PDB file of C-alpha atoms in Angstrom:
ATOM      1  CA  UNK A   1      -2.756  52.031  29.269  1.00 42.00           C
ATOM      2  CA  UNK A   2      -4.735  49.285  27.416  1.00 40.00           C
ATOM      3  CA  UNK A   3      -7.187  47.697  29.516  1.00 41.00           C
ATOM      4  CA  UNK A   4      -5.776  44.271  28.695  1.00 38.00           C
ATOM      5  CA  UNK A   5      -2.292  45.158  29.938  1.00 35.00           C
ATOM      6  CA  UNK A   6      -1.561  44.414  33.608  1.00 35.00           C
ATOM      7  CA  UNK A   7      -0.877  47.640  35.325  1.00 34.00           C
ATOM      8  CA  UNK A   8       2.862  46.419  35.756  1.00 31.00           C
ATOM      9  CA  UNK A   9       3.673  46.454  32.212  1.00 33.00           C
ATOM     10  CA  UNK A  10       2.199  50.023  32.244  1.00 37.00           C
ATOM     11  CA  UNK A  11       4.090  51.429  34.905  1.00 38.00           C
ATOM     12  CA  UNK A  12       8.015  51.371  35.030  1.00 42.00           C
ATOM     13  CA  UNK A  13       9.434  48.564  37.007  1.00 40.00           C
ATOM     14  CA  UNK A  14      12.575  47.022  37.245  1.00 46.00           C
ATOM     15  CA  UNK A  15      13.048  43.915  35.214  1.00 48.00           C
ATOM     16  CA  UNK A  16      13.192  41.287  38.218  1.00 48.00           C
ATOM     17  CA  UNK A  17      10.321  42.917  39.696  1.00 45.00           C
ATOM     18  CA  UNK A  18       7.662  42.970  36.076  1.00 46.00           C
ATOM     19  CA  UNK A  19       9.192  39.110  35.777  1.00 50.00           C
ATOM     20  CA  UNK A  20       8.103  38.447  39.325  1.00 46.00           C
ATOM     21  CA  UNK A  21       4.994  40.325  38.743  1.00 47.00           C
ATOM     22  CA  UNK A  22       3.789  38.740  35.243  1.00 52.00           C
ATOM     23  CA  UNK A  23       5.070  35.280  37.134  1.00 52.00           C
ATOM     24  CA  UNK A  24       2.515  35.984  39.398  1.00 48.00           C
ATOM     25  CA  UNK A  25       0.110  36.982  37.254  1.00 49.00           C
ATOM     26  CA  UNK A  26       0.283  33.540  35.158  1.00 49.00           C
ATOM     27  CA  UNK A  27      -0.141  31.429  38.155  1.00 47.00           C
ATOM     28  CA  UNK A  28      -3.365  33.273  39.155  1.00 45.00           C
ATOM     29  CA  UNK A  29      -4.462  32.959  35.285  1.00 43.00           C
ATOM     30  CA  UNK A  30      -4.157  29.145  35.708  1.00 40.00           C
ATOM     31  CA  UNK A  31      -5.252  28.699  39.597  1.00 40.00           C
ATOM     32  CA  UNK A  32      -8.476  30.710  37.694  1.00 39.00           C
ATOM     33  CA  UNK A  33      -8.589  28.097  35.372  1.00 38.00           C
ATOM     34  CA  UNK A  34      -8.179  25.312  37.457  1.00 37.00           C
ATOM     35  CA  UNK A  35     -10.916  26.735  39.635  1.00 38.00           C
ATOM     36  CA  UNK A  36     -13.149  26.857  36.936  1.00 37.00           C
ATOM     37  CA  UNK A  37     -12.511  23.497  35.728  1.00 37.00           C
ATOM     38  CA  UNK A  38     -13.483  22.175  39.619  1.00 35.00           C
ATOM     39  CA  UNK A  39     -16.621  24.348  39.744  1.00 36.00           C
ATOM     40  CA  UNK A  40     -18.033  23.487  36.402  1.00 35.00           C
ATOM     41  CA  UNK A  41     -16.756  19.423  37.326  1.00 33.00           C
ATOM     42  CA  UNK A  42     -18.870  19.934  41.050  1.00 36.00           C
ATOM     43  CA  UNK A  43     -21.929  21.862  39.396  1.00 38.00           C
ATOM     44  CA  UNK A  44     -21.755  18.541  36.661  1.00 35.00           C
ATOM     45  CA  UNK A  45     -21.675  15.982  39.177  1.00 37.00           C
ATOM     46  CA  UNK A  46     -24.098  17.742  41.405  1.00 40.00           C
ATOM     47  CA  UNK A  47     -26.540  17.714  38.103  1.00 41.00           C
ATOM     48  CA  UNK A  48     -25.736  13.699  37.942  1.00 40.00           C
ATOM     49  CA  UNK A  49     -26.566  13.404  41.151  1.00 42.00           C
ATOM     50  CA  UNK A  50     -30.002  15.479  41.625  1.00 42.00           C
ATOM     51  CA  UNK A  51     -30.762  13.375  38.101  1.00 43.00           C
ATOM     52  CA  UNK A  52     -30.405  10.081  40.337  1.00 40.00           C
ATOM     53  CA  UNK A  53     -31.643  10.837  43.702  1.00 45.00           C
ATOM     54  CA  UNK A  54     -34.597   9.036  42.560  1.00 49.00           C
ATOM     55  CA  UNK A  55     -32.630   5.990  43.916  1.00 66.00           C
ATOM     56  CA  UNK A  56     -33.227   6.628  47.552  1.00 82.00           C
ATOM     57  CA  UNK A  57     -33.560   3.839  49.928  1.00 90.00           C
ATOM     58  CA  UNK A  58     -36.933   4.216  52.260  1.00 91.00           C
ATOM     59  CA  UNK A  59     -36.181   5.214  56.172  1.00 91.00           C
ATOM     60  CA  UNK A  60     -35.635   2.224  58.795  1.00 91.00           C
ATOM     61  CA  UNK A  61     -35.356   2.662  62.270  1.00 91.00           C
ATOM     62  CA  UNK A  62     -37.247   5.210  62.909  1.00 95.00           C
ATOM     63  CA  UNK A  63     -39.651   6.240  66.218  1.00 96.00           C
ATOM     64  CA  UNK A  64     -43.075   5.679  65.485  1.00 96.00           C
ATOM     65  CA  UNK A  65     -46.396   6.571  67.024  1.00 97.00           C
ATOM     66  CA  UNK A  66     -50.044   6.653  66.385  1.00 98.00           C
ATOM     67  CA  UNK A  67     -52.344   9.159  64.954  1.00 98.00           C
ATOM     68  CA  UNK A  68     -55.962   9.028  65.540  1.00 98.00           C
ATOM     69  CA  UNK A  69     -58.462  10.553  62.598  1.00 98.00           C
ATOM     70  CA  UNK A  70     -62.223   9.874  62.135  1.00 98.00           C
ATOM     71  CA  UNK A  71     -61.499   7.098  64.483  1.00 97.00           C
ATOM     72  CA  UNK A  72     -58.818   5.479  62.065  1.00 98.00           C
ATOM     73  CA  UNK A  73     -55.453   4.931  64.005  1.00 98.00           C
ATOM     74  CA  UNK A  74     -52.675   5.244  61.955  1.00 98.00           C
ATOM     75  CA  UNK A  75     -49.326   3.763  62.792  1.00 98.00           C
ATOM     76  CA  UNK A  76     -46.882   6.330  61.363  1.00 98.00           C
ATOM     77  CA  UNK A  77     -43.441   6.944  61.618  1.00 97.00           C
ATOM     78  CA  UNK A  78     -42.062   9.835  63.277  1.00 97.00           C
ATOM     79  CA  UNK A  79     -39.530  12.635  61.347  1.00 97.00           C
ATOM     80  CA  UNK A  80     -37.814  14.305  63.701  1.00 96.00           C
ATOM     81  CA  UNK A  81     -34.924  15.612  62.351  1.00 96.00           C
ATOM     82  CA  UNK A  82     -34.389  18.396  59.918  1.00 95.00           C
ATOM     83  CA  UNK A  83     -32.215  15.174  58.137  1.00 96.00           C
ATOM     84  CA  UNK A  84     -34.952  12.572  58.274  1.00 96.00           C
ATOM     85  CA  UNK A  85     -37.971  15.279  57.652  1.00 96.00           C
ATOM     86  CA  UNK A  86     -35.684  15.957  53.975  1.00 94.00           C
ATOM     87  CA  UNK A  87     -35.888  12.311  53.297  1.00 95.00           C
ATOM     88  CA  UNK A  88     -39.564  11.564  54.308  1.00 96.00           C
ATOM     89  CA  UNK A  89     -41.224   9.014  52.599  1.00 97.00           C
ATOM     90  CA  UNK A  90     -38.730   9.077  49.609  1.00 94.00           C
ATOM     91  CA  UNK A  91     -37.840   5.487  48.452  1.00 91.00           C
ATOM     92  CA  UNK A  92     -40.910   3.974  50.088  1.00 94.00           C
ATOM     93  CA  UNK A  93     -42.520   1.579  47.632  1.00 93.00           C
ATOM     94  CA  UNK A  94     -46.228   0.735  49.190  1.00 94.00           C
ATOM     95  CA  UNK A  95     -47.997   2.418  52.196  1.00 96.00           C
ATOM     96  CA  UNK A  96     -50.372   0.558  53.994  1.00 97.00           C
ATOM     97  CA  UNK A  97     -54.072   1.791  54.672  1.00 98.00           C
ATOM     98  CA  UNK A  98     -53.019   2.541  58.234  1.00 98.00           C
ATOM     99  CA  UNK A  99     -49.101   3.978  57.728  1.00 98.00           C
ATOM    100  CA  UNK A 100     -47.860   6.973  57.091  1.00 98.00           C
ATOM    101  CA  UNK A 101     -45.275   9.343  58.363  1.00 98.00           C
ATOM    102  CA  UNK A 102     -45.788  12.618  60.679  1.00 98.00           C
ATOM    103  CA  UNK A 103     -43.531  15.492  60.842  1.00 98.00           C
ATOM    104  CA  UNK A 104     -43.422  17.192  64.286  1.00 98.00           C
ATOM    105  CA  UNK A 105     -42.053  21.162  64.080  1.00 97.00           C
ATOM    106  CA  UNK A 106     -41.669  23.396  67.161  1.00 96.00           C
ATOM    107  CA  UNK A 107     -42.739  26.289  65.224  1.00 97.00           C
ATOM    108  CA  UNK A 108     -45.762  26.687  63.119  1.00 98.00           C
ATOM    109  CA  UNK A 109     -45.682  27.835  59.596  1.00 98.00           C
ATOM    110  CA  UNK A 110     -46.121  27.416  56.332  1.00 98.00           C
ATOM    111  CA  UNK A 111     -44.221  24.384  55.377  1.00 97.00           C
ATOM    112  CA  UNK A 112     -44.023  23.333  52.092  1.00 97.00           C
ATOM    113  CA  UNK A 113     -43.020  19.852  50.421  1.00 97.00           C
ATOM    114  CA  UNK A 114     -42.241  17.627  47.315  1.00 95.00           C
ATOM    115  CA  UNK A 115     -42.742  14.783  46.139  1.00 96.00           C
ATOM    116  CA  UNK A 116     -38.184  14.134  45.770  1.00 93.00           C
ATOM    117  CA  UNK A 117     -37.449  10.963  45.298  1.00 93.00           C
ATOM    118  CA  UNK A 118     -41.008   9.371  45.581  1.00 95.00           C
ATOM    119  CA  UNK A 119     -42.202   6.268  44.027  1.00 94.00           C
ATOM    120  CA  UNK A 120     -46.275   6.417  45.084  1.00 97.00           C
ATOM    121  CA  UNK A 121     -48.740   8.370  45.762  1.00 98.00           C
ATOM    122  CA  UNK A 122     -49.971  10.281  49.031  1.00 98.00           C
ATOM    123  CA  UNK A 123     -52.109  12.720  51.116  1.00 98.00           C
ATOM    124  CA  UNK A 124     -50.504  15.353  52.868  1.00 98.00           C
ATOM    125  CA  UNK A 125     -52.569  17.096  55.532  1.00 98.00           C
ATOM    126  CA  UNK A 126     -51.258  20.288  57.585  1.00 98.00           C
ATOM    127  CA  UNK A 127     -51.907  20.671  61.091  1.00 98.00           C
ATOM    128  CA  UNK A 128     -52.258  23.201  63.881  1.00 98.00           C
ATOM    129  CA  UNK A 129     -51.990  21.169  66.997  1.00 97.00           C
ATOM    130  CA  UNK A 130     -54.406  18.712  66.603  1.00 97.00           C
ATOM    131  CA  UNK A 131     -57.063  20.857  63.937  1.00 98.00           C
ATOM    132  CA  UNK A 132     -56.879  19.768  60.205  1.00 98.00           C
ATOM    133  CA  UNK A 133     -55.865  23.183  58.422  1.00 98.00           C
ATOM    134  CA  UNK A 134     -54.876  21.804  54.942  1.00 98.00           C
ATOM    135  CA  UNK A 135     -54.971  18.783  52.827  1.00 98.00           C
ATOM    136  CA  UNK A 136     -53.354  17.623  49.545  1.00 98.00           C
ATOM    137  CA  UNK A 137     -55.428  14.758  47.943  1.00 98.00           C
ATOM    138  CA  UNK A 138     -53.580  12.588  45.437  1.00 98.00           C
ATOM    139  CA  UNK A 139     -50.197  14.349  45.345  1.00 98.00           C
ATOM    140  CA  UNK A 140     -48.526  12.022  42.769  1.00 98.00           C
ATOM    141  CA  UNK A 141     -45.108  10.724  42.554  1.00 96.00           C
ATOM    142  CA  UNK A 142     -42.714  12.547  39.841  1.00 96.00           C
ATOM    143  CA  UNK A 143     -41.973  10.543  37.047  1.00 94.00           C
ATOM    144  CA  UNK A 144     -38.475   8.778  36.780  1.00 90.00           C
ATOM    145  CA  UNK A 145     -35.858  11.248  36.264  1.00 90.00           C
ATOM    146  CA  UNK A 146     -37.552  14.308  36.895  1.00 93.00           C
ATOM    147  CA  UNK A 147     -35.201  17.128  38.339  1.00 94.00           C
ATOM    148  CA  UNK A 148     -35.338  18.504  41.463  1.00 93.00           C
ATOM    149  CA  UNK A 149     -36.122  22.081  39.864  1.00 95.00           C
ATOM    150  CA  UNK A 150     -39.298  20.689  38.106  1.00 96.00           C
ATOM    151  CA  UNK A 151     -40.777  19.301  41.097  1.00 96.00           C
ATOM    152  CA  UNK A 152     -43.965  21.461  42.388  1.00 96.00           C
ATOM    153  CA  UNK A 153     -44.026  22.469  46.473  1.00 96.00           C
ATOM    154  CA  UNK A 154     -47.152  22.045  48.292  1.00 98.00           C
ATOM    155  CA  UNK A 155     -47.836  24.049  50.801  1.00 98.00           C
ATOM    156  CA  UNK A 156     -50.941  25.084  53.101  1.00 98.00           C
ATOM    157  CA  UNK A 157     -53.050  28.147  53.237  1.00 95.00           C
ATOM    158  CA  UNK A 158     -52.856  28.419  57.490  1.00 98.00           C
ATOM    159  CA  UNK A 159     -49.971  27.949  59.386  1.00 98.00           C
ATOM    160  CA  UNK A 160     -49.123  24.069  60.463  1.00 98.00           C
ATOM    161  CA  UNK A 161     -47.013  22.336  63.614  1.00 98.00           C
ATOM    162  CA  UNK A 162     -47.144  19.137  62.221  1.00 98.00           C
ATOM    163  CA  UNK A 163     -47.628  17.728  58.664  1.00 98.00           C
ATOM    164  CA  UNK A 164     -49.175  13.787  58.329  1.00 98.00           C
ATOM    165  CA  UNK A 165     -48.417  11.387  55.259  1.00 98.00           C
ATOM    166  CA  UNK A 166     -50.790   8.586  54.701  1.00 98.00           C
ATOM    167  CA  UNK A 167     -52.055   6.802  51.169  1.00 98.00           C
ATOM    168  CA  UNK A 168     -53.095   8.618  48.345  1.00 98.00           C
ATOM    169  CA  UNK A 169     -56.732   8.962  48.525  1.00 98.00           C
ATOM    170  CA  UNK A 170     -57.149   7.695  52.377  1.00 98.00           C
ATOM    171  CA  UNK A 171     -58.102  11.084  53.439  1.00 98.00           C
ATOM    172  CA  UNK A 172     -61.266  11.509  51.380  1.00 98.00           C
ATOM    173  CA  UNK A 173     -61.637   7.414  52.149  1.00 98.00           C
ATOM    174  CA  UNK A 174     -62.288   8.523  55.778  1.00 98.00           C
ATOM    175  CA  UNK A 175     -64.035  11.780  55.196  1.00 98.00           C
ATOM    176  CA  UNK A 176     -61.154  13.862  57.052  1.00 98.00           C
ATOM    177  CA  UNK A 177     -62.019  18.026  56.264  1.00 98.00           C
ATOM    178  CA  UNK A 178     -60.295  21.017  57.442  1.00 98.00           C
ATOM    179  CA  UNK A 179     -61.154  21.467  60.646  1.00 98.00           C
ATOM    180  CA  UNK A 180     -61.338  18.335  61.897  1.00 98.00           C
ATOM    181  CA  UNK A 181     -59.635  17.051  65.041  1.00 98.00           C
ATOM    182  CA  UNK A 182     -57.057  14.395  65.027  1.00 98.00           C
ATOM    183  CA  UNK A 183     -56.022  12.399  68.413  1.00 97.00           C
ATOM    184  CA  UNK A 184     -51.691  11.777  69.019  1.00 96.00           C
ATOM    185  CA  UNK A 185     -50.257   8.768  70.930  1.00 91.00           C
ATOM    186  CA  UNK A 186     -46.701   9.726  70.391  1.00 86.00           C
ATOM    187  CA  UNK A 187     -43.818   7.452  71.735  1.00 73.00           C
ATOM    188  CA  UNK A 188     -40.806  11.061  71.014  1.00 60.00           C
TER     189      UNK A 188
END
């Protein structure tokens, strides 16, 4: 038997039954096709649309509370979700002095993030409880365009419940270290 030929045309059938059979056979060839041809369209227009999630409009609406460091009180909005922690700060086009954005988790760990969709600048600093454990100074915004599989992931050295975005360069502004305390007035 030739590994090419479908083990019906190898074996001996009755006619009806090889037609049926090589029927068969052709309509899986082509639903094979046609499922290629709607994989590789998805995996294109996924590609399009990673390329242009730059575009992302900044977060409205959301809860916001107050976080207390080196006795700066920043008004910051509050990620809860798994949904609105993806989207973050992306889209945001200035940050005030005294914004930013904290991201509350049950569980601590090791969370990393990127920069997706980000048009400026920020300090990220990881915290356990209320103790500074790790801080990113200056994390940049990609450049236009870049692809979601470029991007870097920051992530801290200790394990963190809660993550705080404020301005690039406002952390060393204020002389906040690892292992300092921070204060929450949180409105959840």
């Amino acid at each position: 038997m030739n590994r090419l030929t479908p083990f019906y045309r190898a074996t001996r059938l009755p006619r009806s039954l090889a037609s049926l059979l090589a029927g068969l056979a052709m309509m899986t060839t082509v639903t094979t096709v046609a499922t290629v041809i709607t994989v590789t369209t998805i995996a294109t227009l996924s590609s399009v649309a990673c390329a242009q999630s730059t575009q992302l409009p900044p977060q409205t609406g959301l809860p916001q509370g107050k976080v207390e460091a080196k006795g700066v009180v920043f008004t910051v909005d509050l990620a809860q979700t798994r949904q609105q922690q993806a989207h973050g700060l992306s889209g945001r086009a200035h940050l005030g002095s005294t914004d930013g954005m904290l991201f509350p988790y049950a569980e601590k760990d090791t969370y990393g993030f990127w920069m997706r969709a980000m048009v400026i600048s920020i300090d990220i600093i990881w915290l356990d409880n209320r103790e500074v454990v790790h801080i990113e100074h200056n994390v940049p915004a990609p450049a236009p365009g870049t692809p979601d599989h470029a991007l870097p992931s920051y992530t801290p050295r200790k394990p963190a419940n809660f993550v705080l975005e404020i301005a690039a360069g406002r952390a060393q502004e204020i002389g906040l270290r690892v292992g300092d305390l921070v204060r929450y007035h949180l409105n959840r």
